[in-house]
Amino acid sequence: MTFRFLITFFLLISFISTSAQDEESQCVRVDNFSIEQRNQKYPFNKATKIVFASFKGDESKLPKNKRSKDYDGERALYVEGQIMQIYFDILKKRPSKFNPDHFEEKVELSENQKNELTDLIFNVGNNIYVSGAKCYMPRNAILFFGDNNKLIEFVEICFECNNYRTSNEKIDLNNNCGEKLYLLKEQFSKAGIQYGIVN
């Protein structure tokens, strides 16, 4: 009898815990900022063009001094996602180094797509902090361009690990619900981006 009670008790606790985790991961509408209000937030208020992009880790995209070197006849290889991080570290310091040919796919967002993006970022969440996985292998990005088609900011994204980093601490995806990056991934897919999304 006691054993059956303990089993029932642990199953109940497990169910409650799972339900709580599911609730934390769900995204709901938490604000109702208008399009005009959302477009006044940085960097959308400075961007003349916003692009969804994918990036494959090819060493030839890096300056020669950043490429892996031979050590005693053995080549030190970069791990998955590391080349993109190095590339974006360079862009963070010198945005003029941006080369559109280094990106496998690039989709400039229409006004409707931009509105969907800002709505997701600023109006959707659940006000519970969610951390990403410890892994980080970015393959996608949101690129913000200003006057004269110059790169001004970026968001580097690893959908696989539910994590991202930005070029500026002022930029925040407000990733406060577990499925927010999944919803963003759907927007990338609808825009036609495949690398890092479906393969």
Short mmCIF file of C-alpha atoms in Angstrom, two decimals:
data_model
loop_
_atom_site.label_atom_id
_atom_site.label_comp_id
_atom_site.label_asym_id
_atom_site.label_seq_id
_atom_site.Cartn_x
_atom_site.Cartn_y
_atom_site.Cartn_z
CA MET A 1 0.00 0.00 0.00
CA THR A 2 2.78 2.41 0.98
CA PHE A 3 4.71 1.57 -2.19
CA ARG A 4 1.66 2.26 -4.38
CA PHE A 5 1.13 5.57 -2.58
CA LEU A 6 4.75 6.61 -3.18
CA ILE A 7 4.53 5.75 -6.88
CA THR A 8 1.33 7.79 -7.22
CA PHE A 9 2.90 10.69 -5.30
CA PHE A 10 6.03 10.81 -7.50
CA LEU A 11 3.96 10.58 -10.69
CA LEU A 12 1.84 13.50 -9.51
CA ILE A 13 4.91 15.60 -8.67
CA SER A 14 6.42 14.78 -12.06
CA PHE A 15 3.21 15.80 -13.84
CA ILE A 16 3.02 19.11 -11.96
CA SER A 17 6.68 19.85 -12.72
CA THR A 18 6.23 19.08 -16.43
CA SER A 19 3.10 21.23 -16.60
CA ALA A 20 4.96 24.14 -14.96
CA GLN A 21 7.85 23.83 -17.42
CA ASP A 22 5.41 23.75 -20.36
CA GLU A 23 3.70 26.86 -19.02
CA GLU A 24 7.04 28.66 -18.66
CA SER A 25 7.99 27.83 -22.25
CA GLN A 26 4.74 29.09 -23.77
CA CYS A 27 4.68 32.53 -25.34
CA VAL A 28 1.63 34.73 -24.98
CA ARG A 29 0.82 38.35 -25.78
CA VAL A 30 2.12 40.40 -22.86
CA ASP A 31 2.10 43.89 -24.44
CA ASN A 32 0.30 45.77 -27.18
CA PHE A 33 2.88 48.19 -28.52
CA SER A 34 1.70 49.68 -31.80
CA ILE A 35 3.77 49.44 -34.98
CA GLU A 36 4.77 53.09 -34.50
CA GLN A 37 5.89 52.47 -30.92
CA ARG A 38 7.84 49.35 -31.89
CA ASN A 39 9.57 51.14 -34.74
CA GLN A 40 10.82 53.79 -32.31
CA LYS A 41 12.83 51.19 -30.40
CA TYR A 42 16.51 50.70 -31.16
CA PRO A 43 17.80 49.54 -33.65
CA PHE A 44 14.57 49.61 -35.66
CA ASN A 45 14.48 53.41 -35.41
CA LYS A 46 17.88 53.60 -37.14
CA ALA A 47 17.58 50.76 -39.65
CA THR A 48 16.66 51.48 -43.25
CA LYS A 49 16.86 47.78 -44.10
CA ILE A 50 16.59 44.55 -42.09
CA VAL A 51 17.84 41.22 -43.41
CA PHE A 52 17.45 37.59 -42.31
CA ALA A 53 20.62 35.70 -43.21
CA SER A 54 22.44 32.38 -42.91
CA PHE A 55 26.19 31.88 -42.59
CA LYS A 56 28.29 28.76 -43.21
CA GLY A 57 31.55 28.38 -41.32
CA ASP A 58 34.14 28.64 -44.09
CA GLU A 59 37.64 29.71 -43.03
CA SER A 60 38.17 31.58 -46.29
CA LYS A 61 35.74 34.20 -44.99
CA LEU A 62 38.18 35.09 -42.21
CA PRO A 63 41.27 37.30 -42.50
CA LYS A 64 44.41 35.22 -42.95
CA ASN A 65 45.64 35.98 -39.45
CA LYS A 66 42.42 34.48 -38.01
CA ARG A 67 42.57 31.20 -39.90
CA SER A 68 43.63 27.99 -38.15
CA LYS A 69 47.33 27.23 -38.24
CA ASP A 70 49.42 24.09 -38.45
CA TYR A 71 51.00 22.92 -35.21
CA ASP A 72 53.69 20.25 -35.64
CA GLY A 73 52.09 19.06 -38.84
CA GLU A 74 48.57 18.95 -37.39
CA ARG A 75 45.92 21.51 -38.27
CA ALA A 76 43.88 23.00 -35.43
CA LEU A 77 40.32 22.99 -36.69
CA TYR A 78 37.54 25.30 -35.61
CA VAL A 79 34.50 23.76 -33.94
CA GLU A 80 31.00 24.17 -35.38
CA GLY A 81 29.83 27.80 -35.17
CA GLN A 82 33.20 29.20 -34.09
CA ILE A 83 34.02 30.77 -37.47
CA MET A 84 30.75 32.71 -37.46
CA GLN A 85 31.47 34.01 -33.96
CA ILE A 86 34.95 35.17 -34.98
CA TYR A 87 33.54 36.76 -38.15
CA PHE A 88 30.89 38.64 -36.18
CA ASP A 89 33.43 39.70 -33.54
CA ILE A 90 35.30 41.37 -36.40
CA LEU A 91 32.10 43.02 -37.67
CA LYS A 92 31.33 44.30 -34.18
CA LYS A 93 34.59 46.24 -34.16
CA ARG A 94 34.67 47.08 -37.87
CA PRO A 95 31.23 46.95 -39.54
CA SER A 96 32.85 48.12 -42.79
CA LYS A 97 34.29 44.59 -43.11
CA PHE A 98 30.81 43.29 -43.92
CA ASN A 99 30.77 41.38 -47.20
CA PRO A 100 27.34 40.25 -48.46
CA ASP A 101 28.98 37.45 -50.44
CA HIS A 102 30.00 35.79 -47.17
CA PHE A 103 26.36 34.97 -46.41
CA GLU A 104 24.74 31.96 -48.04
CA GLU A 105 21.20 33.34 -47.92
CA LYS A 106 19.94 36.88 -47.48
CA VAL A 107 16.31 37.99 -47.40
CA GLU A 108 15.45 41.66 -47.01
CA LEU A 109 12.31 41.95 -44.91
CA SER A 110 9.19 43.53 -46.34
CA GLU A 111 7.25 45.98 -44.19
CA ASN A 112 4.84 43.20 -43.17
CA GLN A 113 7.71 40.88 -42.23
CA LYS A 114 9.35 43.66 -40.23
CA ASN A 115 6.06 44.25 -38.39
CA GLU A 116 5.79 40.53 -37.58
CA LEU A 117 9.35 40.58 -36.24
CA THR A 118 8.86 43.61 -33.98
CA ASP A 119 5.52 42.26 -32.76
CA LEU A 120 7.21 39.00 -31.73
CA ILE A 121 10.11 40.77 -30.03
CA PHE A 122 8.23 43.46 -28.12
CA ASN A 123 4.71 42.11 -27.58
CA VAL A 124 5.17 38.37 -27.04
CA GLY A 125 6.59 36.63 -23.95
CA ASN A 126 5.50 35.46 -20.53
CA ASN A 127 7.82 37.50 -18.29
CA ILE A 128 9.71 34.44 -17.08
CA TYR A 129 13.45 34.40 -17.77
CA VAL A 130 14.51 31.48 -19.95
CA SER A 131 18.16 30.61 -20.48
CA GLY A 132 19.45 28.88 -23.59
CA ALA A 133 21.41 25.66 -23.73
CA LYS A 134 25.13 25.74 -22.95
CA CYS A 135 25.98 24.79 -26.53
CA TYR A 136 26.33 27.61 -29.06
CA MET A 137 26.70 26.96 -32.79
CA PRO A 138 25.24 30.00 -34.57
CA ARG A 139 24.29 29.76 -38.23
CA ASN A 140 21.80 32.59 -38.65
CA ALA A 141 21.55 36.32 -38.10
CA ILE A 142 19.37 39.39 -38.27
CA LEU A 143 21.32 42.20 -39.95
CA PHE A 144 20.41 45.88 -39.52
CA PHE A 145 21.56 48.38 -42.14
CA GLY A 146 21.52 52.16 -41.93
CA ASP A 147 22.18 54.92 -44.42
CA ASN A 148 24.33 54.09 -47.45
CA ASN A 149 23.57 50.39 -46.90
CA LYS A 150 26.07 50.21 -44.02
CA LEU A 151 25.76 47.47 -41.41
CA ILE A 152 24.97 49.11 -38.07
CA GLU A 153 23.96 46.20 -35.80
CA PHE A 154 23.31 42.47 -35.81
CA VAL A 155 21.78 39.63 -33.84
CA GLU A 156 23.69 36.34 -34.17
CA ILE A 157 21.43 33.32 -33.55
CA CYS A 158 21.79 29.65 -32.73
CA PHE A 159 18.30 28.21 -33.12
CA GLU A 160 19.55 24.72 -32.30
CA CYS A 161 20.71 25.80 -28.84
CA ASN A 162 17.96 28.40 -28.29
CA ASN A 163 20.50 31.17 -27.79
CA TYR A 164 21.74 34.38 -29.37
CA ARG A 165 24.11 37.31 -28.91
CA THR A 166 23.94 40.88 -30.13
CA SER A 167 26.35 43.51 -31.36
CA ASN A 168 25.04 46.00 -28.82
CA GLU A 169 23.70 45.58 -25.29
CA LYS A 170 20.85 47.93 -26.24
CA ILE A 171 19.46 45.17 -28.46
CA ASP A 172 17.35 42.51 -26.76
CA LEU A 173 15.03 39.90 -28.25
CA ASN A 174 13.28 39.74 -24.88
CA ASN A 175 13.70 35.97 -24.94
CA ASN A 176 11.53 35.49 -21.88
CA CYS A 177 9.58 32.46 -23.03
CA GLY A 178 11.05 29.19 -24.20
CA GLU A 179 9.39 29.12 -27.59
CA LYS A 180 10.22 32.67 -28.69
CA LEU A 181 13.27 31.66 -30.73
CA TYR A 182 11.22 28.80 -32.17
CA LEU A 183 8.65 31.36 -33.35
CA LEU A 184 11.47 33.48 -34.77
CA LYS A 185 12.79 30.39 -36.54
CA GLU A 186 9.38 30.02 -38.17
CA GLN A 187 9.68 33.59 -39.46
CA PHE A 188 13.07 32.76 -40.98
CA SER A 189 11.54 29.69 -42.62
CA LYS A 190 8.59 31.67 -44.03
CA ALA A 191 11.07 34.20 -45.43
CA GLY A 192 12.82 31.39 -47.34
CA ILE A 193 15.95 30.84 -45.23
CA GLN A 194 16.93 27.16 -45.16
CA TYR A 195 20.45 26.81 -43.74
CA GLY A 196 20.28 26.63 -39.95
CA ILE A 197 16.51 26.26 -40.21
CA VAL A 198 15.78 23.01 -42.06
CA ASN A 199 19.34 21.73 -42.54
#
